[in-house]
N, CA, C and O atoms as a Tinker XYZ file with bonds, in Angstrom:
   520  protein
     1  N    -18.721000   19.174000   17.468000    73     2
     2  CA   -17.544000   18.260000   17.120000    64     1     3
     3  C    -17.757000   20.115000   16.590000    63     2     4     5
     4  O    -18.577000   20.893000   16.103000    81     3
     5  N    -15.699000   19.991000   17.364000    73     3     6
     6  CA   -14.732000   20.951000   17.183000    64     5     7
     7  C    -14.813000   21.517000   14.841000    63     6     8     9
     8  O    -15.450000   21.542000   13.788000    81     7
     9  N    -13.181000   21.893000   15.808000    73     7    10
    10  CA   -12.848000   22.780000   14.321000    64     9    11
    11  C    -11.953000   21.119000   14.390000    63    10    12    13
    12  O    -12.273000   20.004000   13.979000    81    11
    13  N    -11.192000   21.443000   14.842000    73    11    14
    14  CA   -10.563000   19.889000   15.182000    64    13    15
    15  C    -11.155000   19.173000   14.613000    63    14    16    17
    16  O    -11.065000   19.060000   13.391000    81    15
    17  N    -12.077000   18.356000   15.489000    73    15    18
    18  CA   -12.235000   17.410000   14.251000    64    17    19
    19  C    -12.599000   17.214000   13.515000    63    18    20    21
    20  O    -12.632000   16.065000   13.074000    81    19
    21  N    -13.401000   18.852000   12.583000    73    19    22
    22  CA   -14.240000   18.777000   11.139000    64    21    23
    23  C    -12.365000   18.111000   10.193000    63    22    24    25
    24  O    -12.085000   17.100000    9.550000    81    23
    25  N    -11.469000   19.477000   10.668000    73    23    26
    26  CA   -10.471000   19.308000    9.843000    64    25    27
    27  C     -9.630000   17.519000    9.907000    63    26    28    29
    28  O     -9.465000   16.839000    8.895000    81    27
    29  N     -9.330000   17.201000   10.930000    73    27    30
    30  CA    -9.618000   15.027000   10.540000    64    29    31
    31  C    -10.301000   15.662000    9.751000    63    30    32    33
    32  O    -10.284000   16.216000    8.653000    81    31
    33  N    -10.841000   15.459000   10.509000    73    31    34
    34  CA   -12.577000   14.420000    9.273000    64    33    35
    35  C    -11.864000   14.553000    7.342000    63    34    36    37
    36  O    -11.934000   13.920000    6.289000    81    35
    37  N    -11.537000   15.195000    7.624000    73    35    38
    38  CA   -10.858000   16.224000    6.087000    64    37    39
    39  C    -10.018000   15.749000    5.431000    63    38    40    41
    40  O    -10.029000   15.574000    4.213000    81    39
    41  N     -9.299000   15.525000    6.103000    73    39    42
    42  CA    -7.953000   15.060000    6.293000    64    41    43
    43  C     -7.693000   13.511000    6.054000    63    42    44    45
    44  O     -6.994000   12.909000    5.239000    81    43
    45  N     -8.557000   13.089000    7.120000    73    43    46
    46  CA    -8.174000   11.631000    7.258000    64    45    47
    47  C     -9.293000   11.065000    5.578000    63    46    48    49
    48  O     -8.717000   10.264000    4.841000    81    47
    49  N    -10.303000   11.384000    5.276000    73    47    50
    50  CA   -10.932000   11.243000    3.416000    64    49    51
    51  C     -9.826000   11.772000    2.557000    63    50    52    53
    52  O     -9.427000   11.027000    1.661000    81    51
    53  N     -9.206000   13.086000    2.715000    73    51    54
    54  CA    -8.342000   13.375000    1.894000    64    53    55
    55  C     -7.526000   11.936000    1.579000    63    54    56    57
    56  O     -7.331000   11.532000    0.432000    81    55
    57  N     -7.177000   11.381000    2.536000    73    55    58
    58  CA    -5.673000   10.175000    3.021000    64    57    59
    59  C     -6.722000    9.365000    2.339000    63    58    60    61
    60  O     -6.666000    9.591000    1.131000    81    59
    61  N     -7.344000    8.796000    2.540000    73    59    62
    62  CA    -8.589000    7.714000    1.811000    64    61    63
    63  C     -8.715000    7.438000    0.283000    63    62    64    65
    64  O     -8.407000    6.534000   -0.493000    81    63
    65  N     -9.215000    8.453000    0.239000    73    63    66
    66  CA    -9.287000    8.537000   -1.755000    64    65    67
    67  C     -7.910000    8.691000   -2.455000    63    66    68    69
    68  O     -7.717000    8.203000   -3.569000    81    67
    69  N     -6.899000    9.423000   -1.736000    73    67    70
    70  CA    -5.843000    9.424000   -2.381000    64    69    71
    71  C     -5.296000    7.956000   -2.075000    63    70    72    73
    72  O     -4.099000    7.678000   -2.150000    81    71
    73  N     -5.665000    7.619000   -1.945000    73    71    74
    74  CA    -4.950000    5.840000   -1.215000    64    73    75
    75  C     -5.733000    4.731000   -2.351000    63    74    76    77
    76  O     -5.135000    3.975000   -3.117000    81    75
    77  N     -6.765000    4.832000   -2.256000    73    75    78
    78  CA    -7.547000    4.314000   -2.828000    64    77    79
    79  C     -7.522000    4.240000   -4.229000    63    78    80    81
    80  O     -8.023000    3.276000   -4.807000    81    79
    81  N     -6.866000    5.371000   -4.964000    73    79    82
    82  CA    -6.689000    5.846000   -6.047000    64    81    83
    83  C     -5.782000    4.814000   -6.759000    63    82    84    85
    84  O     -5.941000    4.073000   -7.728000    81    83
    85  N     -4.469000    5.130000   -5.643000    73    83    86
    86  CA    -3.179000    5.343000   -5.720000    64    85    87
    87  C     -3.100000    3.205000   -5.483000    63    86    88    89
    88  O     -2.157000    2.498000   -5.841000    81    87
    89  N     -4.216000    2.794000   -4.900000    73    87    90
    90  CA    -4.217000    0.666000   -5.081000    64    89    91
    91  C     -4.561000    1.260000   -6.517000    63    90    92    93
    92  O     -4.025000    0.514000   -7.337000    81    91
    93  N     -5.213000    2.263000   -7.140000    73    91    94
    94  CA    -6.017000    1.049000   -8.484000    64    93    95
    95  C     -5.064000    1.392000   -9.509000    63    94    96    97
    96  O     -4.894000    0.595000  -10.432000    81    95
    97  N     -4.297000    2.682000   -9.459000    73    95    98
    98  CA    -2.715000    2.945000   -9.743000    64    97    99
    99  C     -2.209000    1.457000  -10.167000    63    98   100   101
   100  O     -2.455000    0.989000  -11.279000    81    99
   101  N     -1.555000    0.837000   -9.272000    73    99   102
   102  CA    -0.832000    0.420000   -8.799000    64   101   103
   103  C     -1.672000   -1.429000   -8.860000    63   102   104   105
   104  O     -0.835000   -2.331000   -8.835000    81   103
   105  N     -3.109000   -1.867000   -8.929000    73   103   106
   106  CA    -3.551000   -2.903000   -9.493000    64   105   107
   107  C     -3.866000   -2.555000  -10.849000    63   106   108   109
   108  O     -4.285000   -3.584000  -11.378000    81   107
   109  N     -3.872000   -1.241000  -11.986000    73   107   110
   110  CA    -3.162000   -1.766000  -12.875000    64   109   111
   111  C     -1.787000   -2.116000  -13.740000    63   110   112   113
   112  O     -1.710000   -2.612000  -14.864000    81   111
   113  N     -0.411000   -1.568000  -12.573000    73   111   114
   114  CA     0.926000   -1.765000  -12.728000    64   113   115
   115  C      1.021000   -3.618000  -12.600000    63   114   116   117
   116  O      1.755000   -4.348000  -13.264000    81   115
   117  N      0.234000   -3.941000  -11.753000    73   115   118
   118  CA     0.585000   -5.433000  -11.400000    64   117   119
   119  C     -0.040000   -5.413000  -12.416000    63   118   120   121
   120  O      0.343000   -4.315000  -12.820000    81   119
   121  N     -0.886000   -5.852000  -13.362000    73   119   122
   122  CA    -1.104000   -6.612000  -14.322000    64   121   123
   123  C     -1.257000   -6.777000  -14.742000    63   122   124   125
   124  O     -1.981000   -7.687000  -15.145000    81   123
   125  N     -0.327000   -5.519000  -15.388000    73   123   126
   126  CA     0.800000   -5.164000  -16.717000    64   125   127
   127  C      2.076000   -6.340000  -16.477000    63   126   128   129
   128  O      2.314000   -7.083000  -17.429000    81   127
   129  N      2.696000   -6.461000  -15.502000    73   127   130
   130  CA     3.615000   -6.896000  -14.481000    64   129   131
   131  C      3.054000   -8.302000  -14.504000    63   130   132   133
   132  O      3.338000   -8.952000  -15.510000    81   131
   133  N      2.595000   -8.666000  -13.935000    73   131   134
   134  CA     2.241000  -10.013000  -13.824000    64   133   135
   135  C      2.334000  -11.118000  -15.451000    63   134   136   137
   136  O      2.877000  -12.212000  -15.609000    81   135
   137  N      1.447000  -10.123000  -16.572000    73   135   138
   138  CA     1.764000  -10.203000  -17.927000    64   137   139
   139  C      2.556000  -10.316000  -19.259000    63   138   140   141
   140  O      2.485000  -10.418000  -20.484000    81   139
   141  N      3.744000  -10.183000  -17.650000    73   139   142
   142  CA     4.937000   -9.563000  -17.876000    64   141   143
   143  C      5.672000  -10.920000  -17.236000    63   142   144   145
   144  O      6.604000  -11.311000  -17.938000    81   143
   145  N      5.394000  -11.814000  -15.875000    73   143   146
   146  CA     6.045000  -12.945000  -15.410000    64   145   147
   147  C      6.742000  -12.070000  -14.613000    63   146   148   149
   148  O      7.007000  -12.623000  -13.546000    81   147
   149  N      7.203000  -10.806000  -14.675000    73   147   150
   150  CA     8.142000  -10.551000  -13.892000    64   149   151
   151  C      7.574000   -8.793000  -12.728000    63   150   152   153
   152  O      7.223000   -7.652000  -13.028000    81   151
   153  N      7.774000   -9.506000  -11.500000    73   151   154
   154  CA     6.913000   -8.059000  -10.139000    64   153   155
   155  C      8.076000   -7.242000   -9.969000    63   154   156   157
   156  O      9.165000   -7.803000  -10.090000    81   155
   157  N      8.047000   -6.155000   -9.740000    73   155   158
   158  CA     8.749000   -5.129000   -9.010000    64   157   159
   159  C      8.889000   -5.351000   -6.929000    63   158   160   161
   160  O      8.037000   -4.929000   -6.147000    81   159
   161  N      9.878000   -5.924000   -6.621000    73   159   162
   162  CA     9.975000   -6.426000   -5.482000    64   161   163
   163  C      9.536000   -5.177000   -4.393000    63   162   164   165
   164  O      8.769000   -5.532000   -3.497000    81   163
   165  N      9.930000   -3.856000   -4.400000    73   163   166
   166  CA     9.520000   -2.979000   -3.614000    64   165   167
   167  C      8.376000   -2.532000   -4.067000    63   166   168   169
   168  O      7.944000   -1.698000   -3.271000    81   167
   169  N      7.441000   -2.734000   -5.263000    73   167   170
   170  CA     6.569000   -2.621000   -5.735000    64   169   171
   171  C      6.182000   -2.752000   -4.708000    63   170   172   173
   172  O      6.276000   -2.022000   -3.721000    81   171
   173  N      5.452000   -4.220000   -4.938000    73   171   174
   174  CA     5.018000   -5.355000   -3.639000    64   173   175
   175  C      4.637000   -4.725000   -3.410000    63   174   176   177
   176  O      3.638000   -4.173000   -3.871000    81   175
   177  N      5.904000   -4.283000   -1.724000    73   175   178
   178  CA     6.279000   -3.801000   -0.551000    64   177   179
   179  C      4.988000   -2.180000   -0.046000    63   178   180   181
   180  O      4.174000   -1.931000    0.843000    81   179
   181  N      5.676000   -1.335000   -1.579000    73   179   182
   182  CA     4.857000   -0.256000   -1.759000    64   181   183
   183  C      2.652000   -0.494000   -1.159000    63   182   184   185
   184  O      1.932000   -0.030000   -0.276000    81   183
   185  N      2.480000   -1.534000   -2.409000    73   183   186
   186  CA     1.151000   -2.073000   -2.395000    64   185   187
   187  C      0.963000   -2.514000   -0.752000    63   186   188   189
   188  O      0.276000   -1.884000    0.051000    81   187
   189  N      1.416000   -3.232000   -0.579000    73   187   190
   190  CA     1.485000   -4.165000    0.536000    64   189   191
   191  C      1.167000   -2.452000    2.640000    63   190   192   193
   192  O      0.395000   -2.387000    3.596000    81   191
   193  N      2.071000   -1.823000    2.235000    73   191   194
   194  CA     2.658000   -0.348000    2.869000    64   193   195
   195  C      0.650000    0.058000    2.244000    63   194   196   197
   196  O     -0.172000   -0.424000    3.024000    81   195
   197  N      0.217000    0.596000    1.390000    73   195   198
   198  CA    -0.356000    1.529000    1.403000    64   197   199
   199  C     -1.827000    0.704000    1.425000    63   198   200   201
   200  O     -2.836000    1.407000    1.474000    81   199
   201  N     -1.955000   -0.450000    1.397000    73   199   202
   202  CA    -3.203000   -1.399000    1.075000    64   201   203
   203  C     -2.676000   -0.819000    3.584000    63   202   204   205
   204  O     -2.395000    0.330000    3.922000    81   203
   205  N     -2.716000   -1.494000    4.150000    73   203   206
   206  CA    -2.336000   -0.746000    5.275000    64   205   207
   207  C     -3.245000   -0.058000    5.740000    63   206   208   209
   208  O     -4.344000   -0.122000    6.291000    81   207
   209  N     -1.926000    1.127000    5.090000    73   207   210
   210  CA    -2.101000    3.245000    5.732000    64   209   211
   211  C     -4.192000    2.861000    5.196000    63   210   212   213
   212  O     -5.222000    3.259000    5.738000    81   211
   213  N     -4.040000    2.224000    4.319000    73   211   214
   214  CA    -5.669000    2.332000    3.906000    64   213   215
   215  C     -7.184000    2.211000    4.759000    63   214   216   217
   216  O     -8.176000    2.918000    4.937000    81   215
   217  N     -6.542000    0.445000    5.275000    73   215   218
   218  CA    -7.346000    0.003000    6.686000    64   217   219
   219  C     -7.091000    0.697000    7.424000    63   218   220   221
   220  O     -8.134000    0.954000    8.024000    81   219
   221  N     -5.889000    1.513000    8.034000    73   219   222
   222  CA    -5.785000    2.409000    9.529000    64   221   223
   223  C     -6.546000    3.596000    8.681000    63   222   224   225
   224  O     -7.635000    3.707000    9.243000    81   223
   225  N     -6.484000    4.594000    7.523000    73   223   226
   226  CA    -7.825000    5.636000    7.815000    64   225   227
   227  C     -9.165000    5.149000    8.026000    63   226   228   229
   228  O     -9.935000    5.335000    8.968000    81   227
   229  N     -9.322000    4.312000    6.675000    73   227   230
   230  CA   -10.553000    3.688000    7.588000    64   229   231
   231  C    -11.395000    3.365000    8.657000    63   230   232   233
   232  O    -12.620000    3.239000    8.647000    81   231
   233  N    -10.652000    3.252000    9.523000    73   231   234
   234  CA   -10.466000    2.677000   10.707000    64   233   235
   235  C    -10.134000    3.876000   11.398000    63   234   236   237
   236  O    -10.143000    3.793000   12.626000    81   235
   237  N     -9.778000    5.215000   10.774000    73   235   238
   238  CA    -9.621000    6.017000   11.610000    64   237   239
   239  C    -11.162000    7.160000   11.547000    63   238   240   241
   240  O    -11.754000    7.749000   12.452000    81   239
   241  N    -11.434000    7.093000    9.868000    73   239   242
   242  CA   -12.868000    7.612000   10.014000    64   241   243
   243  C    -13.828000    6.781000   10.445000    63   242   244   245
   244  O    -14.903000    7.215000   10.030000    81   243
   245  N    -13.994000    5.678000   11.149000    73   243   246
   246  CA   -14.722000    5.746000   11.520000    64   245   247
   247  C    -14.889000    5.392000   12.896000    63   246   248   249
   248  O    -15.995000    5.426000   13.436000    81   247
   249  N    -13.450000    4.930000   13.708000    73   247   250
   250  CA   -13.408000    6.280000   15.059000    64   249   251
   251  C    -13.786000    7.483000   15.247000    63   250   252   253
   252  O    -14.207000    7.798000   16.360000    81   251
   253  N    -13.691000    8.892000   13.686000    73   251   254
   254  CA   -13.935000    9.889000   14.466000    64   253   255
   255  C    -15.420000    9.627000   14.696000    63   254   256   257
   256  O    -16.035000    9.611000   15.762000    81   255
   257  N    -15.920000    9.397000   13.272000    73   255   258
   258  CA   -17.959000    8.862000   12.971000    64   257   259
   259  C    -18.498000    8.670000   14.683000    63   258   260   261
   260  O    -19.346000    9.410000   15.182000    81   259
   261  N    -17.923000    7.705000   15.316000    73   259   262
   262  CA   -18.541000    6.907000   16.343000    64   261   263
   263  C    -18.445000    7.463000   17.738000    63   262   264   265
   264  O    -18.972000    7.090000   18.787000    81   263
   265  N    -17.494000    8.621000   17.419000    73   263   266
   266  CA   -17.315000    8.767000   18.280000    64   265   267
   267  C    -17.788000    9.822000   19.490000    63   266   268   269
   268  O    -17.126000   10.739000   19.978000    81   267
   269  N    -19.316000    9.344000   19.858000    73   267   270
   270  CA   -20.184000   10.316000   20.325000    64   269   271
   271  C    -20.274000    9.468000   21.991000    63   270   272   273
   272  O    -20.216000    8.276000   22.294000    81   271
   273  N    -20.497000   11.168000   23.104000    73   271   274
   274  CA   -20.619000   10.552000   24.207000    64   273   275
   275  C    -21.204000    9.283000   24.386000    63   274   276   277
   276  O    -22.171000    8.950000   23.702000    81   275
   277  N    -20.441000    8.129000   25.712000    73   275   278
   278  CA   -21.857000    7.400000   26.200000    64   277   279
   279  C    -21.578000    5.943000   25.486000    63   278   280   281
   280  O    -22.349000    4.989000   25.595000    81   279
   281  N    -19.739000    5.920000   24.370000    73   279   282
   282  CA   -20.305000    4.692000   23.144000    64   281   283
   283  C    -19.317000    3.762000   23.683000    63   282   284   285
   284  O    -18.125000    4.000000   23.876000    81   283
   285  N    -20.081000    2.446000   23.950000    73   283   286
   286  CA   -19.499000    0.674000   24.511000    64   285   287
   287  C    -18.484000    0.518000   24.331000    63   286   288   289
   288  O    -17.616000    0.740000   23.488000    81   287
   289  N    -18.687000   -0.082000   25.593000    73   287   290
   290  CA   -16.933000   -0.180000   25.607000    64   289   291
   291  C    -16.614000   -0.980000   24.386000    63   290   292   293
   292  O    -15.566000   -0.842000   23.755000    81   291
   293  N    -17.526000   -1.789000   24.092000    73   291   294
   294  CA   -16.851000   -3.136000   23.249000    64   293   295
   295  C    -16.572000   -1.996000   21.958000    63   294   296   297
   296  O    -15.474000   -1.470000   21.776000    81   295
   297  N    -17.472000   -1.802000   21.334000    73   295   298
   298  CA   -17.765000   -1.128000   20.438000    64   297   299
   299  C    -15.428000   -0.034000   20.556000    63   298   300   301
   300  O    -14.761000    0.259000   19.563000    81   299
   301  N    -15.090000    0.146000   21.731000    73   299   302
   302  CA   -14.028000    1.347000   21.783000    64   301   303
   303  C    -12.994000    0.816000   21.337000    63   302   304   305
   304  O    -12.070000    1.088000   20.571000    81   303
   305  N    -13.704000   -0.862000   22.650000    73   303   306
   306  CA   -12.425000   -1.817000   21.893000    64   305   307
   307  C    -11.955000   -2.330000   20.980000    63   306   308   309
   308  O    -10.732000   -2.474000   20.988000    81   307
   309  N    -12.628000   -2.744000   19.991000    73   307   310
   310  CA   -13.153000   -3.505000   18.556000    64   309   311
   311  C    -12.439000   -2.327000   18.072000    63   310   312   313
   312  O    -11.464000   -2.731000   17.438000    81   311
   313  N    -12.496000   -0.796000   18.088000    73   311   314
   314  CA   -12.029000    0.335000   17.712000    64   313   315
   315  C    -10.135000   -0.035000   17.273000    63   314   316   317
   316  O     -9.596000    0.097000   16.174000    81   315
   317  N     -9.555000   -0.480000   18.502000    73   315   318
   318  CA    -8.339000    0.191000   19.210000    64   317   319
   319  C     -8.080000   -0.398000   18.575000    63   318   320   321
   320  O     -7.400000   -0.180000   17.572000    81   319
   321  N     -9.037000   -2.420000   19.337000    73   319   322
   322  CA    -7.298000   -3.432000   18.024000    64   321   323
   323  C     -7.102000   -3.503000   16.691000    63   322   324   325
   324  O     -6.246000   -4.071000   16.013000    81   323
   325  N     -8.906000   -2.209000   16.180000    73   323   326
   326  CA    -8.661000   -2.954000   14.695000    64   325   327
   327  C     -7.207000   -1.853000   14.473000    63   326   328   329
   328  O     -6.141000   -2.036000   13.886000    81   327
   329  N     -7.747000   -0.703000   15.224000    73   327   330
   330  CA    -6.077000    0.204000   14.785000    64   329   331
   331  C     -4.924000   -0.232000   14.621000    63   330   332   333
   332  O     -4.151000   -0.068000   13.677000    81   331
   333  N     -4.720000   -1.252000   16.320000    73   331   334
   334  CA    -3.629000   -1.533000   16.706000    64   333   335
   335  C     -3.097000   -2.763000   15.358000    63   334   336   337
   336  O     -2.022000   -2.661000   14.766000    81   335
   337  N     -4.205000   -3.950000   15.077000    73   335   338
   338  CA    -3.883000   -4.136000   13.676000    64   337   339
   339  C     -3.188000   -3.104000   12.503000    63   338   340   341
   340  O     -1.975000   -3.020000   12.313000    81   339
   341  N     -3.787000   -2.666000   12.079000    73   339   342
   342  CA    -3.759000   -2.041000   10.059000    64   341   343
   343  C     -2.679000   -1.095000   11.228000    63   342   344   345
   344  O     -1.898000   -2.042000   11.137000    81   343
   345  N     -1.941000   -0.102000   12.225000    73   343   346
   346  CA    -1.047000    0.338000   12.660000    64   345   347
   347  C      0.513000   -0.824000   12.642000    63   346   348   349
   348  O      1.719000   -0.630000   12.490000    81   347
   349  N      0.051000   -1.467000   12.771000    73   347   350
   350  CA     1.217000   -2.675000   12.823000    64   349   351
   351  C      1.851000   -3.411000   11.531000    63   350   352   353
   352  O      2.989000   -3.589000   11.097000    81   351
   353  N      0.074000   -3.868000   10.999000    73   351   354
   354  CA     0.563000   -3.891000    9.418000    64   353   355
   355  C      1.534000   -2.815000    7.868000    63   354   356   357
   356  O      2.248000   -3.093000    6.904000    81   355
   357  N      0.643000   -0.944000    8.820000    73   355   358
   358  CA     1.508000   -0.211000    8.520000    64   357   359
   359  C      3.167000    0.105000    8.805000    63   358   360   361
   360  O      4.061000    0.582000    8.106000    81   359
   361  N      3.113000   -0.320000    9.944000    73   359   362
   362  CA     4.961000    0.196000   10.483000    64   361   363
   363  C      5.763000   -1.349000    9.688000    63   362   364   365
   364  O      6.898000   -1.295000    9.214000    81   363
   365  N      5.146000   -2.276000    9.684000    73   363   366
   366  CA     5.821000   -3.219000    9.126000    64   365   367
   367  C      6.065000   -3.599000    7.143000    63   366   368   369
   368  O      6.696000   -4.507000    6.602000    81   367
   369  N      5.156000   -2.314000    6.468000    73   367   370
   370  CA     5.685000   -1.814000    5.353000    64   369   371
   371  C      6.216000   -1.380000    5.520000    63   370   372   373
   372  O      7.303000   -1.839000    5.171000    81   371
   373  N      6.289000    0.101000    6.270000    73   371   374
   374  CA     8.192000    1.039000    6.030000    64   373   375
   375  C      8.702000    0.281000    6.763000    63   374   376   377
   376  O      7.988000    0.447000    7.753000    81   375
   377  N      9.518000   -0.552000    7.080000    73   375   378
   378  CA    10.130000   -1.737000    7.577000    64   377   379
   379  C     11.232000   -1.819000    5.827000    63   378   380   381
   380  O     12.354000   -1.663000    5.347000    81   379
   381  N      9.589000   -2.240000    5.487000    73   379   382
   382  CA    10.477000   -3.087000    4.411000    64   381   383
   383  C     10.614000   -2.639000    3.835000    63   382   384   385
   384  O     11.631000   -2.929000    3.205000    81   383
   385  N      9.734000   -1.318000    3.301000    73   383   386
   386  CA    10.603000   -0.153000    1.699000    64   385   387
   387  C     11.509000    0.324000    2.551000    63   386   388   389
   388  O     12.233000   -0.657000    2.380000    81   387
   389  N     12.032000    0.876000    3.217000    73   387   390
   390  CA    12.852000    0.799000    4.830000    64   389   391
   391  C     14.473000    0.539000    3.556000    63   390   392   393
   392  O     15.186000    1.040000    2.687000    81   391
   393  N     14.097000   -0.962000    4.630000    73   391   394
   394  CA    15.101000   -1.928000    4.670000    64   393   395
   395  C     16.064000   -2.288000    2.696000    63   394   396   397
   396  O     17.145000   -2.727000    2.305000    81   395
   397  N     14.887000   -1.790000    2.125000    73   395   398
   398  CA    15.027000   -1.830000    1.099000    64   397   399
   399  C     15.786000   -0.415000   -0.036000    63   398   400   401
   400  O     16.545000   -0.548000   -0.996000    81   399
   401  N     15.368000    0.502000    0.401000    73   399   402
   402  CA    15.467000    1.755000    0.127000    64   401   403
   403  C     16.860000    1.667000    0.272000    63   402   404   405
   404  O     17.646000    1.783000   -0.668000    81   403
   405  N     17.330000    1.362000    2.028000    73   403   406
   406  CA    19.154000    1.376000    2.628000    64   405   407
   407  C     19.771000   -0.053000    1.726000    63   406   408   409
   408  O     20.902000   -0.347000    1.339000    81   407
   409  N     19.037000   -0.431000    1.666000    73   407   410
   410  CA    20.169000   -1.625000    0.569000    64   409   411
   411  C     20.393000   -1.412000   -0.559000    63   410   412   413
   412  O     21.195000   -1.826000   -1.396000    81   411
   413  N     19.577000   -0.690000   -0.518000    73   411   414
   414  CA    19.842000   -0.321000   -2.777000    64   413   415
   415  C     18.818000   -2.113000   -3.604000    63   414   416   417
   416  O     19.015000   -3.003000   -4.432000    81   415
   417  N     18.387000   -1.921000   -3.197000    73   415   418
   418  CA    17.747000   -3.063000   -3.516000    64   417   419
   419  C     16.369000   -2.498000   -4.729000    63   418   420   421
   420  O     15.547000   -3.342000   -5.086000    81   419
   421  N     16.310000   -1.656000   -5.034000    73   419   422
   422  CA    14.181000   -0.917000   -5.244000    64   421   423
   423  C     14.068000   -1.592000   -6.266000    63   422   424   425
   424  O     13.055000   -1.945000   -6.869000    81   423
   425  N     15.741000   -1.879000   -6.579000    73   423   426
   426  CA    15.531000   -2.843000   -8.493000    64   425   427
   427  C     15.297000   -4.277000   -8.611000    63   426   428   429
   428  O     15.136000   -4.965000   -9.619000    81   427
   429  N     15.315000   -4.707000   -6.897000    73   427   430
   430  CA    14.811000   -6.351000   -7.166000    64   429   431
   431  C     13.535000   -6.585000   -8.113000    63   430   432   433
   432  O     12.659000   -5.755000   -8.361000    81   431
   433  N     13.580000   -7.224000   -8.343000    73   431   434
   434  CA    12.381000   -9.184000   -9.758000    64   433   435
   435  C     11.814000   -9.740000   -9.282000    63   434   436   437
   436  O     12.445000  -10.513000   -8.561000    81   435
   437  N     10.738000   -9.849000   -9.231000    73   435   438
   438  CA    10.355000  -11.193000   -8.740000    64   437   439
   439  C     10.355000  -12.181000  -10.136000    63   438   440   441
   440  O      9.906000  -11.415000  -10.988000    81   439
   441  N     10.526000  -12.997000  -10.557000    73   439   442
   442  CA     9.956000  -13.634000  -12.189000    64   441   443
   443  C      9.284000  -14.719000  -11.505000    63   442   444   445
   444  O      9.864000  -15.430000  -10.684000    81   443
   445  N      8.196000  -14.842000  -11.798000    73   443   446
   446  CA     7.363000  -15.672000  -12.183000    64   445   447
   447  C      7.356000  -16.802000  -12.593000    63   446   448   449
   448  O      6.978000  -17.875000  -12.124000    81   447
   449  N      7.950000  -16.389000  -13.816000    73   447   450
   450  CA     8.455000  -17.822000  -14.838000    64   449   451
   451  C      8.999000  -17.764000  -16.088000    63   450   452   453
   452  O      8.726000  -17.068000  -17.067000    81   451
   453  N      9.962000  -18.765000  -15.855000    73   451   454
   454  CA    11.552000  -18.388000  -16.297000    64   453   455
   455  C     10.710000  -18.641000  -18.081000    63   454   456   457
   456  O      9.630000  -19.165000  -18.352000    81   455
   457  N     12.157000  -17.779000  -19.339000    73   455   458
   458  CA    11.432000  -17.200000  -20.219000    64   457   459
   459  C     12.529000  -18.684000  -21.203000    63   458   460   461
   460  O     13.346000  -19.547000  -20.882000    81   459
   461  N     12.005000  -18.305000  -22.189000    73   459   462
   462  CA    12.533000  -19.171000  -23.416000    64   461   463
   463  C     13.993000  -19.855000  -22.862000    63   462   464   465
   464  O     14.724000  -19.162000  -22.155000    81   463
   465  N     14.277000  -20.874000  -23.121000    73   463   466
   466  CA    15.763000  -21.108000  -23.031000    64   465   467
   467  C     16.498000  -20.985000  -23.996000    63   466   468   469
   468  O     15.918000  -21.370000  -25.010000    81   467
   469  N     17.630000  -20.588000  -24.209000    73   467   470
   470  CA    18.714000  -19.902000  -24.697000    64   469   471
   471  C     18.528000  -18.622000  -24.752000    63   470   472   473
   472  O     19.204000  -18.079000  -25.625000    81   471
   473  N     17.299000  -17.359000  -23.630000    73   471   474
   474  CA    17.893000  -16.093000  -24.234000    64   473   475
   475  C     16.789000  -15.462000  -23.300000    63   474   476   477
   476  O     15.725000  -15.933000  -22.900000    81   475
   477  N     17.439000  -14.144000  -23.067000    73   475   478
   478  CA    17.932000  -14.194000  -21.808000    64   477   479
   479  C     16.640000  -12.705000  -21.708000    63   478   480   481
   480  O     17.030000  -11.544000  -21.832000    81   479
   481  N     15.073000  -13.075000  -21.462000    73   479   482
   482  CA    13.599000  -11.931000  -21.352000    64   481   483
   483  C     14.472000  -11.209000  -20.131000    63   482   484   485
   484  O     15.045000  -11.674000  -19.145000    81   483
   485  N     14.263000   -9.472000  -20.796000    73   483   486
   486  CA    14.599000   -8.197000  -19.773000    64   485   487
   487  C     13.066000   -8.630000  -18.673000    63   486   488   489
   488  O     12.307000   -9.573000  -18.896000    81   487
   489  N     12.969000   -7.802000  -17.702000    73   487   490
   490  CA    12.299000   -7.252000  -16.755000    64   489   491
   491  C     11.823000   -6.791000  -16.570000    63   490   492   493
   492  O     11.146000   -7.015000  -15.567000    81   491
   493  N     11.571000   -5.230000  -17.578000    73   491   494
   494  CA    10.554000   -4.868000  -17.924000    64   493   495
   495  C     10.019000   -4.415000  -19.354000    63   494   496   497
   496  O     10.334000   -3.288000  -19.737000    81   495
   497  N      9.224000   -5.230000  -20.170000    73   495   498
   498  CA     8.751000   -4.813000  -21.391000    64   497   499
   499  C      8.816000   -3.526000  -21.738000    63   498   500   501
   500  O      9.090000   -3.383000  -22.930000    81   499
   501  N      8.704000   -2.793000  -21.293000    73   499   502
   502  CA     8.562000   -1.311000  -21.734000    64   501   503
   503  C      9.682000   -1.314000  -22.249000    63   502   504   505
   504  O      9.585000   -2.149000  -23.148000    81   503
   505  N     10.577000   -0.959000  -22.255000    73   503   506
   506  CA    12.075000   -0.611000  -22.223000    64   505   507
   507  C     12.792000   -1.291000  -23.807000    63   506   508   509
   508  O     13.155000   -2.430000  -24.100000    81   507
   509  N     12.774000   -0.060000  -24.546000    73   507   510
   510  CA    13.603000   -0.076000  -25.832000    64   509   511
   511  C     15.172000   -0.409000  -25.574000    63   510   512   513
   512  O     16.116000    0.219000  -25.096000    81   511
   513  N     14.972000   -1.814000  -26.168000    73   511   514
   514  CA    16.031000   -3.097000  -26.508000    64   513   515
   515  C     16.848000   -2.651000  -27.441000    63   514   516   517
   516  O     16.026000   -1.876000  -27.928000    81   515
   517  N     18.002000   -2.461000  -28.244000    73   515   518
   518  CA    18.237000   -2.399000  -29.306000    64   517   519
   519  C     19.323000   -3.749000  -29.627000    63   518   520
   520  O     19.760000   -3.933000  -30.763000    81   519
């Protein structure tokens, strides 16, 4: 195993750990937002992208750890197909995020349930309204 392989393993591992930590933080965000009955569309797209990226990093680690001489053609084909699916998900997530950013739609919310009749509910429960 060369220096480049070791550096790639370290980089993939760090990326995977950071992505998992971010997914955990986003899970807490979504739990709070679901209680408020409104979720940011931008955050849903970011969560989709991050999830696809995490799968991609896991597959990259899988490929690096199993990259031994004489590996089976079936395993190599399976790894290539899995990486293609993960890359497609990552690309779709990036396209959605790019579209939301350039159309200035980062503040769109999906309202899961209407509030009480006669009063408008605010999408962000943490704001200090006066």
